[in-house]
mmCIF file of N, CA and C in Angstrom:
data_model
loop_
_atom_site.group_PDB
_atom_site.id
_atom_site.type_symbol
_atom_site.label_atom_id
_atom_site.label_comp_id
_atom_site.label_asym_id
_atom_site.label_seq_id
_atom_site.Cartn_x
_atom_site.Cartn_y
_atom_site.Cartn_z
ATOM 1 N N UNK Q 148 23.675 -18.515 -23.548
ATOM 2 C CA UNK Q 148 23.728 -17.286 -22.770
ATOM 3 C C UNK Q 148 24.139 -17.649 -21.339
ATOM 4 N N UNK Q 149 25.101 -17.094 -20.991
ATOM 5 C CA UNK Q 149 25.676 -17.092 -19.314
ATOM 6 C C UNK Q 149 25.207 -16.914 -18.354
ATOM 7 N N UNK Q 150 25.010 -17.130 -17.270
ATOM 8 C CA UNK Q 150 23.981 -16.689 -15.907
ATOM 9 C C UNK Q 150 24.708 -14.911 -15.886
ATOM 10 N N UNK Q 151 25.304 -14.175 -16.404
ATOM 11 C CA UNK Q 151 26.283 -13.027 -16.153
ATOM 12 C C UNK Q 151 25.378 -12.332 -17.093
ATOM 13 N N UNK Q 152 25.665 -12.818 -18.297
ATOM 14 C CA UNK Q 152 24.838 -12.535 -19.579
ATOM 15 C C UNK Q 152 23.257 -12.165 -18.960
ATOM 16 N N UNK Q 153 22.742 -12.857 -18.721
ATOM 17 C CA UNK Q 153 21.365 -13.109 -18.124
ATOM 18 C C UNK Q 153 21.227 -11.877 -16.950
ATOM 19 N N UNK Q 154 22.140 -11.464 -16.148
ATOM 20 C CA UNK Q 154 21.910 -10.736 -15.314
ATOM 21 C C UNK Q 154 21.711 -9.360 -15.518
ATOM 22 N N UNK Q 155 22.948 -9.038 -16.438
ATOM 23 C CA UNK Q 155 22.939 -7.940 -17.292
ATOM 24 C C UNK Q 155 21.929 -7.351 -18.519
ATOM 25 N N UNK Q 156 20.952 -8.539 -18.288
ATOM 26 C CA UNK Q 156 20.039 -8.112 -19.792
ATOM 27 C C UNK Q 156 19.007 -7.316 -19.268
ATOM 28 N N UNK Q 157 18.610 -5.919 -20.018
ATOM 29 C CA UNK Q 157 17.920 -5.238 -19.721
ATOM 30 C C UNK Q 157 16.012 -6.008 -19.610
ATOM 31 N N UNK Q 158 15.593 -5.465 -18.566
ATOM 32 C CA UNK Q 158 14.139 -5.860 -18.651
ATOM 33 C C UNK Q 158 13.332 -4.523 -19.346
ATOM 34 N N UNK Q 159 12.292 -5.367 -20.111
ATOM 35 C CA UNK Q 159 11.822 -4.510 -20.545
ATOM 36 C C UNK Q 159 10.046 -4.271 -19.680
ATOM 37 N N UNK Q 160 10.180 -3.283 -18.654
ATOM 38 C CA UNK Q 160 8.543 -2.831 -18.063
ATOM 39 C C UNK Q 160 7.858 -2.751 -18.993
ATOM 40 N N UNK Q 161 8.036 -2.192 -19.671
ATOM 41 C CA UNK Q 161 6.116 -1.961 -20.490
ATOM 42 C C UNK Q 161 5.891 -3.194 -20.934
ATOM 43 N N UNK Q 162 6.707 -4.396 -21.455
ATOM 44 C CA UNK Q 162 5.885 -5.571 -22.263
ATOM 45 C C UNK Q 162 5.628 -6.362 -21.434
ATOM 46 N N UNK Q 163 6.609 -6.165 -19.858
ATOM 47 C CA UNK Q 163 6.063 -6.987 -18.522
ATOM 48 C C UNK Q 163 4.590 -6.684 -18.388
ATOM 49 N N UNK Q 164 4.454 -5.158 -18.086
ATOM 50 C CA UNK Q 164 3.173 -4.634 -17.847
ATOM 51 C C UNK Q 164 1.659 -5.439 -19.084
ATOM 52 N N UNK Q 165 2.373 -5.224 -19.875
ATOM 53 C CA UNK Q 165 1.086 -5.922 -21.073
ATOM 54 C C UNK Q 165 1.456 -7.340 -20.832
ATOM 55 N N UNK Q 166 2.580 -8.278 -20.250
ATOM 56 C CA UNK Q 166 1.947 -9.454 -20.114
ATOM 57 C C UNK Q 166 1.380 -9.517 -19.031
ATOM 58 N N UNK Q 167 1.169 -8.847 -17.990
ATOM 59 C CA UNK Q 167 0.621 -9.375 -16.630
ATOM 60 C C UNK Q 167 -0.847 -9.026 -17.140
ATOM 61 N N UNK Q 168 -0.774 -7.636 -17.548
ATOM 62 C CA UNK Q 168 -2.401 -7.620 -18.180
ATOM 63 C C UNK Q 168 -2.724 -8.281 -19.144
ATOM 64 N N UNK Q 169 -2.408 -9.098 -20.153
ATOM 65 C CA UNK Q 169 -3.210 -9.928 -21.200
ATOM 66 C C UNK Q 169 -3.381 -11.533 -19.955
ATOM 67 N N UNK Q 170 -2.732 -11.369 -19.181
ATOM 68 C CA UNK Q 170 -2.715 -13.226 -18.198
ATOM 69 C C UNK Q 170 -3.694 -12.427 -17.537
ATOM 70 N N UNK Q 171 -4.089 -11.453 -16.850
ATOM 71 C CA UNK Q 171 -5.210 -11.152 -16.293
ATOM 72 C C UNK Q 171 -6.831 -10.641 -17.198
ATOM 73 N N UNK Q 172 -6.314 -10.932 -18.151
ATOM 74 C CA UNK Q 172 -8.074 -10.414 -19.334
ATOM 75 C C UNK Q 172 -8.091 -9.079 -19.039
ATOM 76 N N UNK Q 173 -7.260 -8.337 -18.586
ATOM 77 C CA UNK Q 173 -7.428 -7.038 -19.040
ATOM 78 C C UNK Q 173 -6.939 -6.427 -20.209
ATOM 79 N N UNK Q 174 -8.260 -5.562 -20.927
ATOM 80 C CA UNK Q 174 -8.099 -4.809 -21.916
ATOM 81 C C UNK Q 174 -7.603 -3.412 -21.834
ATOM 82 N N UNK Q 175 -6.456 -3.281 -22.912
ATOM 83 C CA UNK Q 175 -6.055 -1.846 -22.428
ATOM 84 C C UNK Q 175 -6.471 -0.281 -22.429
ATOM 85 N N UNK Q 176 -7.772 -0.234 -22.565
ATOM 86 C CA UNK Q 176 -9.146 0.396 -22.788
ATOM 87 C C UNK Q 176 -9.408 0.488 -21.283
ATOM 88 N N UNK Q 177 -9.046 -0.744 -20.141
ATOM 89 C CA UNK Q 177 -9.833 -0.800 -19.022
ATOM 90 C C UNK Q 177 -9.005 -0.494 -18.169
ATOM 91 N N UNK Q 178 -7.281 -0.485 -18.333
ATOM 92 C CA UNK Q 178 -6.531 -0.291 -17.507
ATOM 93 C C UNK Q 178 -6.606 1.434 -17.834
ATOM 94 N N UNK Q 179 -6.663 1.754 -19.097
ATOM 95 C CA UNK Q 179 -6.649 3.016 -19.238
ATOM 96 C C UNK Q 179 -7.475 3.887 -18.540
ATOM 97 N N UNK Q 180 -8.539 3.052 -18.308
ATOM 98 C CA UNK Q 180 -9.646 3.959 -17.519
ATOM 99 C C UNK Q 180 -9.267 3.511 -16.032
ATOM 100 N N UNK Q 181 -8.644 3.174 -15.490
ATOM 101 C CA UNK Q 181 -8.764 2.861 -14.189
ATOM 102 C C UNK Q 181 -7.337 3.943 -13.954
ATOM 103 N N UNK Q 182 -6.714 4.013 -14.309
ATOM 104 C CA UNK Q 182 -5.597 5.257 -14.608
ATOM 105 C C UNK Q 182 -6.203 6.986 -14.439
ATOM 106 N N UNK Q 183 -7.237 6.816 -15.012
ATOM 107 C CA UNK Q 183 -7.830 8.087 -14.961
ATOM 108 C C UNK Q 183 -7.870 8.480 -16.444
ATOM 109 N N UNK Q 184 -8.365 10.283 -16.109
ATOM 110 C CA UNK Q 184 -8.860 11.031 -16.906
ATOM 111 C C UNK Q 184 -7.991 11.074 -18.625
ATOM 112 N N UNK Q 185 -6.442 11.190 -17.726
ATOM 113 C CA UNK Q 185 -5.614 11.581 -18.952
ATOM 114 C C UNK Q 185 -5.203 10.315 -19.594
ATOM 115 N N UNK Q 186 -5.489 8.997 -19.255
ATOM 116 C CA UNK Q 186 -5.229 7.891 -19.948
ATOM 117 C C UNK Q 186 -6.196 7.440 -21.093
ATOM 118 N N UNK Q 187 -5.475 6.858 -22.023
ATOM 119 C CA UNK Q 187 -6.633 6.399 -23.354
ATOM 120 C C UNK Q 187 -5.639 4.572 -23.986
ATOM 121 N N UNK Q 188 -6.575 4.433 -25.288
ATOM 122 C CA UNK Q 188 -5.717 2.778 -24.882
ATOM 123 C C UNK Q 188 -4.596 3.154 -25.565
ATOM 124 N N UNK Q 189 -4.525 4.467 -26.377
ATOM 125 C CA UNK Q 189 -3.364 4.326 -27.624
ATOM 126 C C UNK Q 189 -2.050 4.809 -26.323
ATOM 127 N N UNK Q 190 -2.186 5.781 -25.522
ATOM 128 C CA UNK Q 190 -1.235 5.956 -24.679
ATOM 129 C C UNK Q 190 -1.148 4.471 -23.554
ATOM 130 N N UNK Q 191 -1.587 3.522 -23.179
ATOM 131 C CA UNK Q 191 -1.325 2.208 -22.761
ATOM 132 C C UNK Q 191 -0.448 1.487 -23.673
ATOM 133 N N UNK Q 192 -0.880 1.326 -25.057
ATOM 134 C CA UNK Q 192 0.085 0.676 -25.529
ATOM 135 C C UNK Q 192 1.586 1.534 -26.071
ATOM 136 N N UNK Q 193 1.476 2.665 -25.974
ATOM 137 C CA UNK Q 193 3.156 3.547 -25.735
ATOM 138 C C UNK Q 193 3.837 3.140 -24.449
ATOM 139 N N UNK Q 194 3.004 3.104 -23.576
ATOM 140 C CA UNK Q 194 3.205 2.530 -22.280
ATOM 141 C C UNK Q 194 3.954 1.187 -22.477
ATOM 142 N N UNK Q 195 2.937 0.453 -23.205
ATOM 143 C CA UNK Q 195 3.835 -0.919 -23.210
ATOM 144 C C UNK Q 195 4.909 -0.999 -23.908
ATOM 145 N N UNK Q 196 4.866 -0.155 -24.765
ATOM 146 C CA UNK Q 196 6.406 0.012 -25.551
ATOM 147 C C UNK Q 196 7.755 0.416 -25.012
ATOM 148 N N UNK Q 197 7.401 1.223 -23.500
ATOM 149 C CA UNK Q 197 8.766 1.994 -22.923
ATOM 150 C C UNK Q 197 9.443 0.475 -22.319
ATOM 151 N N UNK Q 198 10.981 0.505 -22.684
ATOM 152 C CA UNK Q 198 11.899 -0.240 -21.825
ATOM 153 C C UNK Q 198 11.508 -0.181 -20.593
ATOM 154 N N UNK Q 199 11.474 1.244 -19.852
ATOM 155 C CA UNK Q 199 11.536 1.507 -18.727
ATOM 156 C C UNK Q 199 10.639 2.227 -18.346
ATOM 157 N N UNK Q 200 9.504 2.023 -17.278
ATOM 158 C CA UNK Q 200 8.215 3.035 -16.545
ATOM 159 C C UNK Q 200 8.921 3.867 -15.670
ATOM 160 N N UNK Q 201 8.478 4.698 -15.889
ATOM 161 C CA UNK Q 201 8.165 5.721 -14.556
ATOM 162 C C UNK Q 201 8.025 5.612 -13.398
ATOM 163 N N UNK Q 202 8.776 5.602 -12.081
ATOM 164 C CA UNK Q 202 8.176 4.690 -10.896
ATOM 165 C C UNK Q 202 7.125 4.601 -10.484
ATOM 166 N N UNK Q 203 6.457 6.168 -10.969
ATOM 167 C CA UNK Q 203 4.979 6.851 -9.904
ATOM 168 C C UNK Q 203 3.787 5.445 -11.058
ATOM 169 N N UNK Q 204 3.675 5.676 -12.316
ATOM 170 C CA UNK Q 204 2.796 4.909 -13.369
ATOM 171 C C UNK Q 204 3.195 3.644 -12.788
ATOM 172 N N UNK Q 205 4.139 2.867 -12.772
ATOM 173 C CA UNK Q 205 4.636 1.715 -12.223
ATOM 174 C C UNK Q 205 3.765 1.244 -11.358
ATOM 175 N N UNK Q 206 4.052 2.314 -10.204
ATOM 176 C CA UNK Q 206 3.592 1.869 -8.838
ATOM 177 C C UNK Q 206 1.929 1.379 -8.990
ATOM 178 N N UNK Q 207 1.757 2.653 -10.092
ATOM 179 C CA UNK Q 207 0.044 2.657 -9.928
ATOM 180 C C UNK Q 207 -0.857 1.906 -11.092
ATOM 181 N N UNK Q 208 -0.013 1.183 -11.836
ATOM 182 C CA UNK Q 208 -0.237 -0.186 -12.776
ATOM 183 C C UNK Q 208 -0.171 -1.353 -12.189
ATOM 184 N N UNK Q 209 0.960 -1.443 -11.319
ATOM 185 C CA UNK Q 209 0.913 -2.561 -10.227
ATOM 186 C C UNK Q 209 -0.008 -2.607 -9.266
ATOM 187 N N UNK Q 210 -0.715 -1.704 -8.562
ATOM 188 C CA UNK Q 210 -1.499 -1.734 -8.063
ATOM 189 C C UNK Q 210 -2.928 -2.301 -9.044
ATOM 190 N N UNK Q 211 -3.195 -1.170 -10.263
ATOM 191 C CA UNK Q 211 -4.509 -1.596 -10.524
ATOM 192 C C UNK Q 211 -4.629 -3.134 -10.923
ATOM 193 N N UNK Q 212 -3.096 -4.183 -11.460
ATOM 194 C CA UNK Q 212 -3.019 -5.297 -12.142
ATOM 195 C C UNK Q 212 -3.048 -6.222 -10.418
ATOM 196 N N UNK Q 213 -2.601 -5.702 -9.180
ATOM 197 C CA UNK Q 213 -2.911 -6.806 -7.851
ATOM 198 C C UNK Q 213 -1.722 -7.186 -8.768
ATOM 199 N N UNK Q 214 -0.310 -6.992 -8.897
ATOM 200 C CA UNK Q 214 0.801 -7.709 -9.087
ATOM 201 C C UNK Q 214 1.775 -6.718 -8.147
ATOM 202 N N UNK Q 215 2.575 -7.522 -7.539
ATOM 203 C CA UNK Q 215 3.918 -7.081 -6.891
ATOM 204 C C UNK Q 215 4.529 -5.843 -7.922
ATOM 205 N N UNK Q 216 4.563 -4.485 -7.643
ATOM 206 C CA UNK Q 216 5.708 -3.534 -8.168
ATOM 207 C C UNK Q 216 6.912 -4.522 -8.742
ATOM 208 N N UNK Q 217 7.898 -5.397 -8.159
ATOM 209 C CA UNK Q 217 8.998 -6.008 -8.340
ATOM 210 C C UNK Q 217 8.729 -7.228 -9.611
ATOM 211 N N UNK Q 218 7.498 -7.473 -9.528
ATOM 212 C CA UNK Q 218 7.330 -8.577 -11.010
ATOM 213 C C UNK Q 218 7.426 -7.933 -12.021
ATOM 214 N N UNK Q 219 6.908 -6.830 -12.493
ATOM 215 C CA UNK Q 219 6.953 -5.667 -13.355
ATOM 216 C C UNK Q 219 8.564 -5.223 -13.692
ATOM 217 N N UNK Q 220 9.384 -5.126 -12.685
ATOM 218 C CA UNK Q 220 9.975 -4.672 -12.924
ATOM 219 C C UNK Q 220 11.570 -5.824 -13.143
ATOM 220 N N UNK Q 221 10.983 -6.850 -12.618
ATOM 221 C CA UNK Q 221 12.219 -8.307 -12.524
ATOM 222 C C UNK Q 221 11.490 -9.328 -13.577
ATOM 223 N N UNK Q 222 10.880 -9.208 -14.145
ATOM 224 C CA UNK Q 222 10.295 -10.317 -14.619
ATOM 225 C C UNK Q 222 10.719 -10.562 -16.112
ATOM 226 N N UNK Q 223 11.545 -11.632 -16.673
ATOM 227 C CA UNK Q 223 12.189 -12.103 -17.379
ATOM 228 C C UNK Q 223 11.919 -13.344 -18.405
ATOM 229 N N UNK Q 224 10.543 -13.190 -19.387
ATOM 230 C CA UNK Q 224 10.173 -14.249 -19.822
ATOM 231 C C UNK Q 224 11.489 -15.002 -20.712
ATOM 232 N N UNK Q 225 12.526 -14.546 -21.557
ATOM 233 C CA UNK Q 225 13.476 -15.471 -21.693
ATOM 234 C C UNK Q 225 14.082 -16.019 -20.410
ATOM 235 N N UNK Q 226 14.527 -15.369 -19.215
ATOM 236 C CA UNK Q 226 15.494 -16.272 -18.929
ATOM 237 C C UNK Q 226 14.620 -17.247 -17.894
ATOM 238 N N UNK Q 227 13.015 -17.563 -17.761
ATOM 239 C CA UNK Q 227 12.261 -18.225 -17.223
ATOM 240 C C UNK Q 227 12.211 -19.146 -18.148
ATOM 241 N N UNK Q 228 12.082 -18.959 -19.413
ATOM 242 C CA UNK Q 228 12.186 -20.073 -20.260
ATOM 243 C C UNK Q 228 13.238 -20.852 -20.705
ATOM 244 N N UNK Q 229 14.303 -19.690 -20.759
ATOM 245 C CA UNK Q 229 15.896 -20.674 -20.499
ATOM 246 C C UNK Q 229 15.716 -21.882 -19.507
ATOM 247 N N UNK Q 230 15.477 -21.444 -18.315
ATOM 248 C CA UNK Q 230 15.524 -22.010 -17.102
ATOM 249 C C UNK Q 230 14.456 -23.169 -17.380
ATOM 250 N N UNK Q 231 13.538 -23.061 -17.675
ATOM 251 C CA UNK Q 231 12.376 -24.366 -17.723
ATOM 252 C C UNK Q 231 13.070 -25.583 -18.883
ATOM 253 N N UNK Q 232 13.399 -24.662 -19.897
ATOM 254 C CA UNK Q 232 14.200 -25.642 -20.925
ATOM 255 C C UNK Q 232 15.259 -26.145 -20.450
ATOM 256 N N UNK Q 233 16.121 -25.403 -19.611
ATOM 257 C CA UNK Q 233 17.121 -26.590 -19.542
ATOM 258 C C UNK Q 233 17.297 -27.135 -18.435
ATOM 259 N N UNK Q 234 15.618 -27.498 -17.328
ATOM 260 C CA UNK Q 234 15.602 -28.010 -16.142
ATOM 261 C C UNK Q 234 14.881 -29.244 -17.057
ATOM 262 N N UNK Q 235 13.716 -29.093 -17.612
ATOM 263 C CA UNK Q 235 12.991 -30.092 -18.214
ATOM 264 C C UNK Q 235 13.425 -30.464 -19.954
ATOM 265 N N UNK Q 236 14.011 -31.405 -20.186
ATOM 266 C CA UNK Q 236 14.589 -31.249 -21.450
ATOM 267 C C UNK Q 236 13.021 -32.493 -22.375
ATOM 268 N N UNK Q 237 13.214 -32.571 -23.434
ATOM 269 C CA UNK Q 237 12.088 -33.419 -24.059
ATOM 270 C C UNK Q 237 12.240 -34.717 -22.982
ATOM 271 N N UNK Q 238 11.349 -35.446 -22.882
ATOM 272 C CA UNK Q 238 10.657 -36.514 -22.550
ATOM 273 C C UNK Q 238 11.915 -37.250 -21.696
ATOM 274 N N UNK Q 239 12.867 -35.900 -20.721
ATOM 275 C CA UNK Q 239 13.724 -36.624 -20.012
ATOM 276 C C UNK Q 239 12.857 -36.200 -18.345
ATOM 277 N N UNK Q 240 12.143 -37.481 -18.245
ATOM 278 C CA UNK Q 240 11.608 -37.868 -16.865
ATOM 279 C C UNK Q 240 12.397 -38.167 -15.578
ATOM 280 N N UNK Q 241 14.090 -38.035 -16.133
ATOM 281 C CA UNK Q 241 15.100 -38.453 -14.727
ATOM 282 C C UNK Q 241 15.018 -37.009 -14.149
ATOM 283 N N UNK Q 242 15.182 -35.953 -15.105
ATOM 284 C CA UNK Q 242 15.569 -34.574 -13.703
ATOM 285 C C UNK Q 242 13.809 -34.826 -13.264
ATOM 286 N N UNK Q 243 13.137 -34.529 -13.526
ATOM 287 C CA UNK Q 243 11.367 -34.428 -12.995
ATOM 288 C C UNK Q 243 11.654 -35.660 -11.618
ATOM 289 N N UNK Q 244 12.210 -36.806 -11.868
ATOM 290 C CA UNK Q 244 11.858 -37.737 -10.901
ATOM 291 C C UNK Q 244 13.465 -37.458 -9.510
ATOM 292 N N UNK Q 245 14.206 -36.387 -10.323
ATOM 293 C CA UNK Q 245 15.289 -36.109 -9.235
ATOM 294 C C UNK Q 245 14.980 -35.184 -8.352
ATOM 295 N N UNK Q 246 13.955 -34.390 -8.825
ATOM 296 C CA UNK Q 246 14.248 -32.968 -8.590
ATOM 297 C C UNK Q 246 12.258 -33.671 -7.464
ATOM 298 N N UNK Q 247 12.915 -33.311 -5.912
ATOM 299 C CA UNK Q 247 12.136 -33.504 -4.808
ATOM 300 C C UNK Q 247 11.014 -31.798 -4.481
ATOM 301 N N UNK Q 248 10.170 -31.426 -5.158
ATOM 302 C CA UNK Q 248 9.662 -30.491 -5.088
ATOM 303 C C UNK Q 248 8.884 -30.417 -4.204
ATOM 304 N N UNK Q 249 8.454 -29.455 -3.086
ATOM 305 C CA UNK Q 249 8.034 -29.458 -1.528
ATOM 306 C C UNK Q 249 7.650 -28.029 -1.603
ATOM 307 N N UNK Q 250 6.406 -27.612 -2.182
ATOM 308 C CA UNK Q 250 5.605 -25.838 -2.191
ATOM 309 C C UNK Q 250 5.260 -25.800 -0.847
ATOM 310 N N UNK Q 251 5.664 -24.451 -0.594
ATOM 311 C CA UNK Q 251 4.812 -24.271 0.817
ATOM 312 C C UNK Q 251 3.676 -24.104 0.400
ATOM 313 N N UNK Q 252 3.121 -23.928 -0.707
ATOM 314 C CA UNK Q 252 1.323 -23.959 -1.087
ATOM 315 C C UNK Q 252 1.096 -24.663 -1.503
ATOM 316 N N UNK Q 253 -0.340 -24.810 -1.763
ATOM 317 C CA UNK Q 253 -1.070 -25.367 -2.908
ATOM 318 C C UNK Q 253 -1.429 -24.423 -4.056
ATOM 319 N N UNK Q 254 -0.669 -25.201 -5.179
ATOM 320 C CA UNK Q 254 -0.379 -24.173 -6.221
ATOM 321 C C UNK Q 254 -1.919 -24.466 -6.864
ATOM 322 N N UNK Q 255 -3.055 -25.707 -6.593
ATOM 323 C CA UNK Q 255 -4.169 -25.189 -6.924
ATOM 324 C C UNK Q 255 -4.825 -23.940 -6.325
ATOM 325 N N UNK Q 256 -4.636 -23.874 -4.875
ATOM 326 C CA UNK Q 256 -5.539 -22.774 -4.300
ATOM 327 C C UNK Q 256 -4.303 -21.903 -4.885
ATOM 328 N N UNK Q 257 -3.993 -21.593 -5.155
ATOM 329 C CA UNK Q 257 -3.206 -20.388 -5.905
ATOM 330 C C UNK Q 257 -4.061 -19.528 -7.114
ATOM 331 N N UNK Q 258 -4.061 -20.783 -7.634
ATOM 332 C CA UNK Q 258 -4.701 -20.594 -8.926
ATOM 333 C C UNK Q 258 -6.663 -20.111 -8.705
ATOM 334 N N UNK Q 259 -6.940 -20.986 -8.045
ATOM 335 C CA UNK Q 259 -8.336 -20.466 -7.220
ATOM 336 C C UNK Q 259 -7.923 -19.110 -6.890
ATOM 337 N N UNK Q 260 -7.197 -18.461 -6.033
ATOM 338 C CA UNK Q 260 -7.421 -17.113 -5.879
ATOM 339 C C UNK Q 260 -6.697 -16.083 -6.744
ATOM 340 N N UNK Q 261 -6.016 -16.963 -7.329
ATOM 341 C CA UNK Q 261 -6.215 -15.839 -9.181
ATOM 342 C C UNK Q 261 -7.554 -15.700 -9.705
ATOM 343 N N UNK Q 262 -7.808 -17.184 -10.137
ATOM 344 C CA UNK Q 262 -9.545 -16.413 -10.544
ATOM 345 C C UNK Q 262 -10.375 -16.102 -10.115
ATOM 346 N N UNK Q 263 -10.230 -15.562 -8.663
ATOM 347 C CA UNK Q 263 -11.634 -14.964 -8.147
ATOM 348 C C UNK Q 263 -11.068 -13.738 -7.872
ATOM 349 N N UNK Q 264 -9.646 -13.449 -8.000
ATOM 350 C CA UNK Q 264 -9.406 -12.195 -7.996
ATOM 351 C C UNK Q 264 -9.793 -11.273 -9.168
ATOM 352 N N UNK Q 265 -9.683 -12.083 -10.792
ATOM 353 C CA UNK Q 265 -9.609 -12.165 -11.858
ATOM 354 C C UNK Q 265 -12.207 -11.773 -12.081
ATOM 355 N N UNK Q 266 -12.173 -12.571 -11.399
ATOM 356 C CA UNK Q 266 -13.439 -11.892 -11.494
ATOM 357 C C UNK Q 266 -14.058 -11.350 -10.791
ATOM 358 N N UNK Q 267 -13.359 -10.626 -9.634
ATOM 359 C CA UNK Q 267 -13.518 -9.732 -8.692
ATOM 360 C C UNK Q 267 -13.076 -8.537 -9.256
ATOM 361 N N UNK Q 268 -12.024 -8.053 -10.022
ATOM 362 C CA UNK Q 268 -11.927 -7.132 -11.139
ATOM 363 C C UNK Q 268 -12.913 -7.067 -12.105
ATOM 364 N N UNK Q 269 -13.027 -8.045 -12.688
ATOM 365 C CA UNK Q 269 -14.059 -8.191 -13.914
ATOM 366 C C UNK Q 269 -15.539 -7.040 -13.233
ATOM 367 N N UNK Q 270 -16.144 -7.853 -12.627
ATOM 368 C CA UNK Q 270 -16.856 -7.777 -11.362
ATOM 369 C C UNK Q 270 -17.335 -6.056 -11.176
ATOM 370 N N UNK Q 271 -15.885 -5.369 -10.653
ATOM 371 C CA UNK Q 271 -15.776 -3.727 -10.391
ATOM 372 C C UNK Q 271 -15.481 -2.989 -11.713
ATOM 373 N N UNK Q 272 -15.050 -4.042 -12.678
ATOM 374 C CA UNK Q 272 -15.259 -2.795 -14.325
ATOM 375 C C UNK Q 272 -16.572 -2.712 -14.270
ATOM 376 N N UNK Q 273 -17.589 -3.656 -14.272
ATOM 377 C CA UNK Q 273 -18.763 -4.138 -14.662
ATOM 378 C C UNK Q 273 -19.381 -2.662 -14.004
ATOM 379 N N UNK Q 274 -19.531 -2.830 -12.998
ATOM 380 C CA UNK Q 274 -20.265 -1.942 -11.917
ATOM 381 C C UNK Q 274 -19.898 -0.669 -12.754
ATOM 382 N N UNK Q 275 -17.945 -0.335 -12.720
ATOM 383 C CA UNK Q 275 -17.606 1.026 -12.854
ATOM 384 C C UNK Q 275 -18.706 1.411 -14.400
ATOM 385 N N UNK Q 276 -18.600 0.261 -15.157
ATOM 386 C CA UNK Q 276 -19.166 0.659 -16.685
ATOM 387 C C UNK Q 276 -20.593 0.964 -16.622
ATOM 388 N N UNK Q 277 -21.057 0.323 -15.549
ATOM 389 C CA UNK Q 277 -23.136 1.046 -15.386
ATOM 390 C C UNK Q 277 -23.344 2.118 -14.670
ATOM 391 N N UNK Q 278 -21.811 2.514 -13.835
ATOM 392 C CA UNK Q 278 -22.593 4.070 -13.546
ATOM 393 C C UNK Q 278 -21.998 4.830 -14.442
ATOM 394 N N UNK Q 279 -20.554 4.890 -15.553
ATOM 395 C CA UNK Q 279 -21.036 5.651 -16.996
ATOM 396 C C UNK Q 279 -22.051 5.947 -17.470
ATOM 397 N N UNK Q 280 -22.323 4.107 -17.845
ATOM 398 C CA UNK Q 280 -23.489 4.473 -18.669
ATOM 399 C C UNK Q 280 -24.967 4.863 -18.335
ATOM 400 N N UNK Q 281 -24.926 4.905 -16.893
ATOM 401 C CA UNK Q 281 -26.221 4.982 -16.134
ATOM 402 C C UNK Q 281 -25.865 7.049 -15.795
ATOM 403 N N UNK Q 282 -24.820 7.535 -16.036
ATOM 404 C CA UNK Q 282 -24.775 9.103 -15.796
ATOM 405 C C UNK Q 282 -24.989 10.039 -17.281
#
C-alpha cells in the first residue's frame, strides 16, 4: 500500500471510539451512561459501527474518553502498524540501533498519568454508581 493509498483510506470513528475505550477499561454500559439519559450500550455499539460520528457525539465521547477530538478522528491502526512493521522488521537490530530516538518525555511518566487518569475515572463511575444506587 502507497503513502497516497494510505492517505486516502477512509477512517473509521466509531471503531476508533471503541478502541480508545476498550485501552481505557471502559465498558460501553458506562460510556453510555455518562452520555446521558437517551444513551444505552446497544446504541454505543451502533455508535461504534458508524464510519463516521457526528461532530456534536464526537466532541462529547472525546471528552468523556480524556482523548484529543483529532485521535478519534485521525487514528489509523493499519497504517500505525504498516509503519511499525516496516521500521522494525524481525530481529533486525540495525534500524533500532540507527534510528537516534530523543522524547521530549518520559514515556514512563506518560504511562503513570494514563493510569491514574484511568483510575480517576474508574474512581467517579464508582461514586456516580452509589448515588444510583443509594437514590
Amino acid at each position: 500500500m502507497s503513502y497516497t493509498d494510505m492517505q486516502n483510506k477512509k477512517i473509521h470513528q466509531g471503531r476508533n471510539i471503541k478502541r480508545f475505550r476498550e485501552m481505557l477499561g471502559i465498558k460501553q454500559e458506562a460510556l453510555a451512561f455518562e452520555l446521558g439519559d437517551d444513551w444505552n450500550q446497544k446504541k454505543i455499539s451502533l455508535l461504534e459501527q458508524k464510519e463516521m460520528v457526528e461532530s456534536d457525539i464526537l466532541t462529547q465521547v472525546a471528552q468523556i474518553l480524556k482523548v484529543p477530538v483529532e485521535a478519534i478522528e485521525n487514528f489509523d491502526e493499519e497504517q500505525a502498524v504498516n509503519i511499525i512493521s516496516n521500521t522494525f522488521t524481525s530481529n533486525d537490530t540495525s534500524t533500532l540501533n540507527a534510528i537516534n530516538v530523543q522524547p521530549t518525555f518520559n514515556p514512563l511518566d506518560k504511562m503513570v498519568e494514563l493510569y491514574e487518569r484511568m483510575l480517576e475515572q474508574q474512581k467517579d463511575m464508582i461514586e456516580k454508581l452509589e448515588k444510583i444506587l443509594n437514590q
